[in-house]
C-alpha positions in Angstrom: 0.0 0.0 0.0 2.9 2.4 0.9 4.6 1.6 -2.4 1.5 2.3 -4.4 1.0 5.6 -2.6 4.6 6.6 -3.3 4.3 5.7 -7.0 1.1 7.8 -7.2 2.7 10.8 -5.6 5.8 10.4 -7.8 3.5 10.3 -10.9 1.8 13.5 -9.8 5.2 15.2 -9.2 6.5 14.2 -12.6 3.3 15.4 -14.3 3.4 18.7 -12.4 7.1 19.1 -13.3 6.2 18.6 -17.0 3.5 21.2 -16.8 5.8 23.7 -15.0 8.5 23.1 -17.6 6.1 23.7 -20.4 4.8 26.8 -18.7 8.3 28.1 -18.3 9.0 27.4 -21.9 6.0 29.4 -23.0 6.9 32.2 -20.6 10.4 32.3 -21.9 9.1 32.5 -25.5 6.8 35.3 -24.5 9.6 37.3 -22.9 11.8 36.8 -26.0 9.0 38.1 -28.2 8.4 41.1 -25.9 12.1 41.8 -25.8 12.3 41.8 -29.6 9.3 44.2 -29.8 11.0 46.5 -27.4 14.2 46.5 -29.3 12.4 47.4 -32.5 10.3 50.1 -30.8 13.4 51.7 -29.2 15.0 52.3 -32.6 14.5 55.6 -34.4 12.1 54.0 -36.9 10.3 52.2 -34.1 9.7 55.4 -32.2 8.2 56.9 -35.3 6.2 53.7 -35.9 4.7 53.8 -32.3 3.7 57.5 -32.8 2.0 56.7 -36.1 0.2 53.7 -34.6 -1.1 55.9 -31.7 -2.2 58.7 -34.1 -3.9 56.3 -36.5 -5.7 54.6 -33.6 -7.1 58.0 -32.5 -8.1 58.7 -36.1 -9.8 55.3 -36.5 -11.9 56.0 -33.4 -13.3 59.1 -35.2 -13.7 57.4 -38.6 -15.2 54.1 -37.4 -18.9 55.3 -37.4 -18.5 56.5 -40.9 -17.2 53.1 -42.0 -20.2 51.2 -40.8 -22.3 52.1 -43.9 -21.7 49.9 -47.0 -19.6 51.5 -49.8 -21.4 52.0 -53.1 -19.9 52.0 -56.6 -19.2 55.3 -58.3 -21.5 55.6 -61.4 -18.7 56.8 -63.7 -16.6 53.7 -63.0 -12.8 53.5 -63.6 -12.8 55.7 -66.7 -14.0 58.7 -64.8 -11.2 58.3 -62.2 -8.6 57.9 -64.9 -8.8 61.5 -66.1 -5.4 63.2 -65.7 -6.0 66.5 -67.5 -6.7 68.4 -64.2 -3.6 67.1 -62.5 -0.3 68.9 -62.2 2.6 67.4 -64.2 4.2 66.1 -61.0 1.0 64.3 -59.9 0.3 63.1 -63.4 3.7 61.3 -63.4 2.6 59.2 -60.4 -0.6 58.0 -62.0 -0.7 54.5 -63.3 -0.2 54.6 -67.1 -1.6 51.1 -68.0 -5.3 51.2 -68.7 -5.7 47.5 -67.9 -4.1 47.9 -64.5 -6.1 51.0 -63.7 -9.4 49.4 -64.7 -9.0 46.1 -62.7 -11.0 46.4 -59.5 -9.2 46.4 -56.2 -11.2 44.9 -53.3 -10.2 45.8 -49.8 -11.1 43.4 -46.9 -10.8 44.7 -43.3 -9.7 42.9 -40.2 -11.1 41.7 -36.9 -13.8 43.9 -35.3 -13.2 46.5 -38.0 -14.9 48.1 -41.0 -14.0 49.8 -44.2 -12.7 52.9 -42.3 -9.5 51.0 -42.0 -8.8 51.8 -45.6 -9.8 55.4 -45.6 -6.3 56.5 -46.4 -5.3 53.6 -48.7 -8.4 53.7 -50.9 -8.0 57.5 -51.5 -4.3 57.1 -52.3 -5.1 54.3 -54.8 -7.8 56.4 -56.5 -5.4 59.3 -56.8 -3.1 57.1 -58.7 -5.7 56.2 -61.3 -7.3 53.1 -59.9 -10.9 53.8 -60.6 -12.7 50.8 -58.9 -11.5 50.6 -55.3 -14.1 48.9 -53.2 -13.9 48.2 -49.5 -16.1 45.3 -48.3 -17.8 45.3 -44.9 -18.7 42.2 -43.0 -20.8 42.0 -39.9 -19.4 43.5 -36.7 -20.6 40.3 -35.0 -18.0 38.4 -36.9 -15.6 38.8 -34.0 -18.0 36.9 -31.7 -20.0 34.5 -33.8 -18.2 34.6 -37.1 -16.5 31.9 -39.2 -13.7 32.4 -41.7 -15.2 29.8 -44.1 -18.6 31.6 -44.2 -17.0 35.0 -44.5 -14.9 33.7 -47.4 -18.1 32.5 -49.2 -19.6 36.0 -48.7 -16.5 37.6 -50.0 -16.9 35.4 -53.1 -20.4 36.8 -53.6 -19.0 40.3 -53.3 -16.4 39.6 -55.9 -18.9 38.2 -58.3 -21.1 41.2 -58.0 -18.2 43.6 -58.5 -17.1 41.7 -61.6 -20.7 41.8 -62.9 -21.1 45.5 -62.4 -17.7 46.5 -63.7 -17.5 44.0 -66.6 -14.1 42.8 -65.3 -13.0 39.2 -65.3 -10.4 39.4 -62.5 -9.9 41.6 -59.4 -7.0 42.3 -57.0 -7.7 41.9 -53.3 -5.9 43.6 -50.3 -6.7 42.0 -47.0 -5.6 43.4 -43.6 -5.2 41.1 -40.7 -8.2 38.7 -40.6 -9.3 40.0 -43.9 -6.2 38.5 -45.5 -7.0 35.1 -44.1 -10.6 35.3 -45.3 -9.4 36.2 -48.8 -6.8 33.4 -48.7 -9.5 30.8 -47.8 -11.7 32.1 -50.7 -8.8 31.9 -53.1 -7.3 28.6 -51.9 -10.4 26.6 -51.0 -13.4 28.1 -52.8 -11.9 28.4 -56.3 -11.4 32.1 -55.9 -8.2 32.0 -57.9 -10.4 32.1 -61.0 -11.3 35.7 -60.0 -8.4 37.0 -57.9 -5.3 37.9 -59.9 -3.3 39.2 -56.9 -3.9 38.9 -53.2 -1.9 41.2 -50.9 -2.1 40.4 -47.2 -1.1 42.9 -44.5 -0.2 41.6 -41.1 -2.3 38.4 -41.6 -1.9 35.5 -39.1 -1.3 32.8 -41.7 0.1 30.6 -39.0 -2.1 31.8 -36.2 -1.4 34.2 -33.4 -1.1 33.7 -29.6 -3.2 36.8 -29.0 -6.2 34.8 -30.2 -6.2 33.0 -26.8 -7.2 36.3 -25.2 -10.8 36.1 -26.5 -12.6 32.7 -26.4 -15.0 32.9 -29.4 -15.6 30.6 -32.3 -13.7 32.9 -34.6 -10.6 33.4 -32.4 -10.3 29.6 -32.0 -9.8 29.5 -35.8 -7.0 32.0 -35.4 -5.0 30.0 -32.9 -1.8 28.2 -34.0 -2.6 24.7 -35.1 -6.4 25.2 -35.4 -8.5 23.0 -37.7 -8.9 26.0 -40.1 -5.2 26.6 -40.4 -4.5 22.9 -40.8 -7.0 22.8 -43.7 -5.2 25.7 -45.4 -1.9 23.8 -45.0 -3.3 20.7 -46.7 -2.0 19.9 -50.3 -4.0 21.6 -53.0 -3.8 22.1 -56.7 -1.5 24.9 -58.0 -3.1 28.3 -57.3 -3.4 30.9 -60.1 -3.4 33.8 -57.7 -0.1 35.6 -56.9 0.3 36.2 -53.2 2.1 39.3 -51.8 2.7 39.0 -48.1 3.6 42.1 -46.0 4.5 41.7 -42.4 6.1 43.8 -39.7 8.6 43.0 -36.9 6.7 45.5 -34.7 3.3 43.9 -35.1 1.7 43.7 -31.7 -1.3 41.6 -32.8 0.3 38.8 -34.8 2.4 37.1 -32.2 5.0 35.8 -32.9 5.4 38.2 -35.8 6.8 35.6 -38.1 3.4 33.9 -38.1 2.4 36.5 -40.7 4.7 34.8 -43.2 3.2 32.4 -45.7 4.7 29.2 -47.1 2.8 26.6 -49.2 4.0 24.5 -52.1 0.9 25.3 -54.2 1.2 29.1 -53.7 3.4 31.6 -55.4 4.3 34.0 -52.6 6.3 37.2 -52.6 7.3 38.4 -49.1 8.1 41.8 -47.8 9.2 42.5 -44.3 8.8 45.9 -42.7 10.7 46.5 -39.5 8.9 49.3 -37.7 5.2 49.5 -38.5 2.5 48.7 -36.0 -0.4 46.3 -36.9 -3.1 49.0 -37.3 -1.0 51.4 -39.3 0.1 48.9 -41.9 -2.6 50.0 -44.3 -1.5 53.7 -44.0 2.3 53.1 -44.2 3.7 54.6 -47.4 5.8 51.5 -48.0 2.7 49.4 -48.0 1.1 51.7 -50.7 4.2 51.4 -52.8 4.2 47.6 -52.5 0.5 47.3 -53.4 0.8 49.6 -56.4 3.9 47.6 -57.6 2.0 44.3 -57.1 -1.2 45.2 -58.9 0.5 46.8 -61.9 3.0 44.0 -62.5 2.3 41.9 -65.6 0.7 38.6 -64.7 3.4 36.6 -66.5 6.2 38.4 -64.7 8.5 36.1 -62.7 7.9 36.3 -59.0 10.6 35.8 -56.4 9.5 33.7 -53.4 11.2 36.0 -50.8 12.1 39.6 -51.3 14.4 40.9 -48.4 13.9 44.5 -47.3 16.6 46.8 -48.6 18.9 48.6 -46.1 17.3 51.8 -45.0 13.9 50.7 -46.2 12.1 52.7 -43.5 
């Protein structure tokens, strides 16, 4: 009886030791991630990035009510926005010169608990460069609580079909911020969306999940946790995808943790990767470097060779 009791106690001690060890491992990983964020934030670019993130958060608070309403198409379409006769020579030089690129619709998909106000700056900047059809999609504010990535992806597909029907375009470009990028990826990769989407740009999207998803126990956040059934489904083998992926992620992202989980690797996907060192999660859509990358991606010929990883140049701040 005494030996049995000792064996039982020893088993409990061993099990508790394993749990403590795992907990210490997670704690050490979290401290390492926090230390890396602090190092980036303490750099000159990081200080600027923190200031921009705070300013954009304040602006978003004001813009959020405006973004609740659905965006409607402009009646003149892309040809009306393509006029350059009223622009100064300097601004005219920055406008996209390819009619096909300017006429291909760009669909913007916002992130978790957000609305189209997240793209207030980006959509205006794209229109000023001659992209006439820039449409931001809104999905329900309840998505954060009761939503499902698969269902949202199907709804995105319906939006894309409607946009193609109203504009007469066969293909679109999609820019997805945070959760919006994952919704767009599911549509492209699992719902035959690659027939419609020529380029998918994801900004700070948790392609491999994020530890911050454990902070809110909802059906949607469970899908955003590393190793979830949804992410495992996206990692499964699939036929070659016709959509070109452009993945933008930041070392100072405070929502996608660890930050490298915003990277994307899949044998069936053509992925071009861009790393930004000092931009916060919310301010990725307003970062001038992001605008440059989006314009470059959607104006590139579809048969252009795409490099799997594009390192950031020195001084790319």
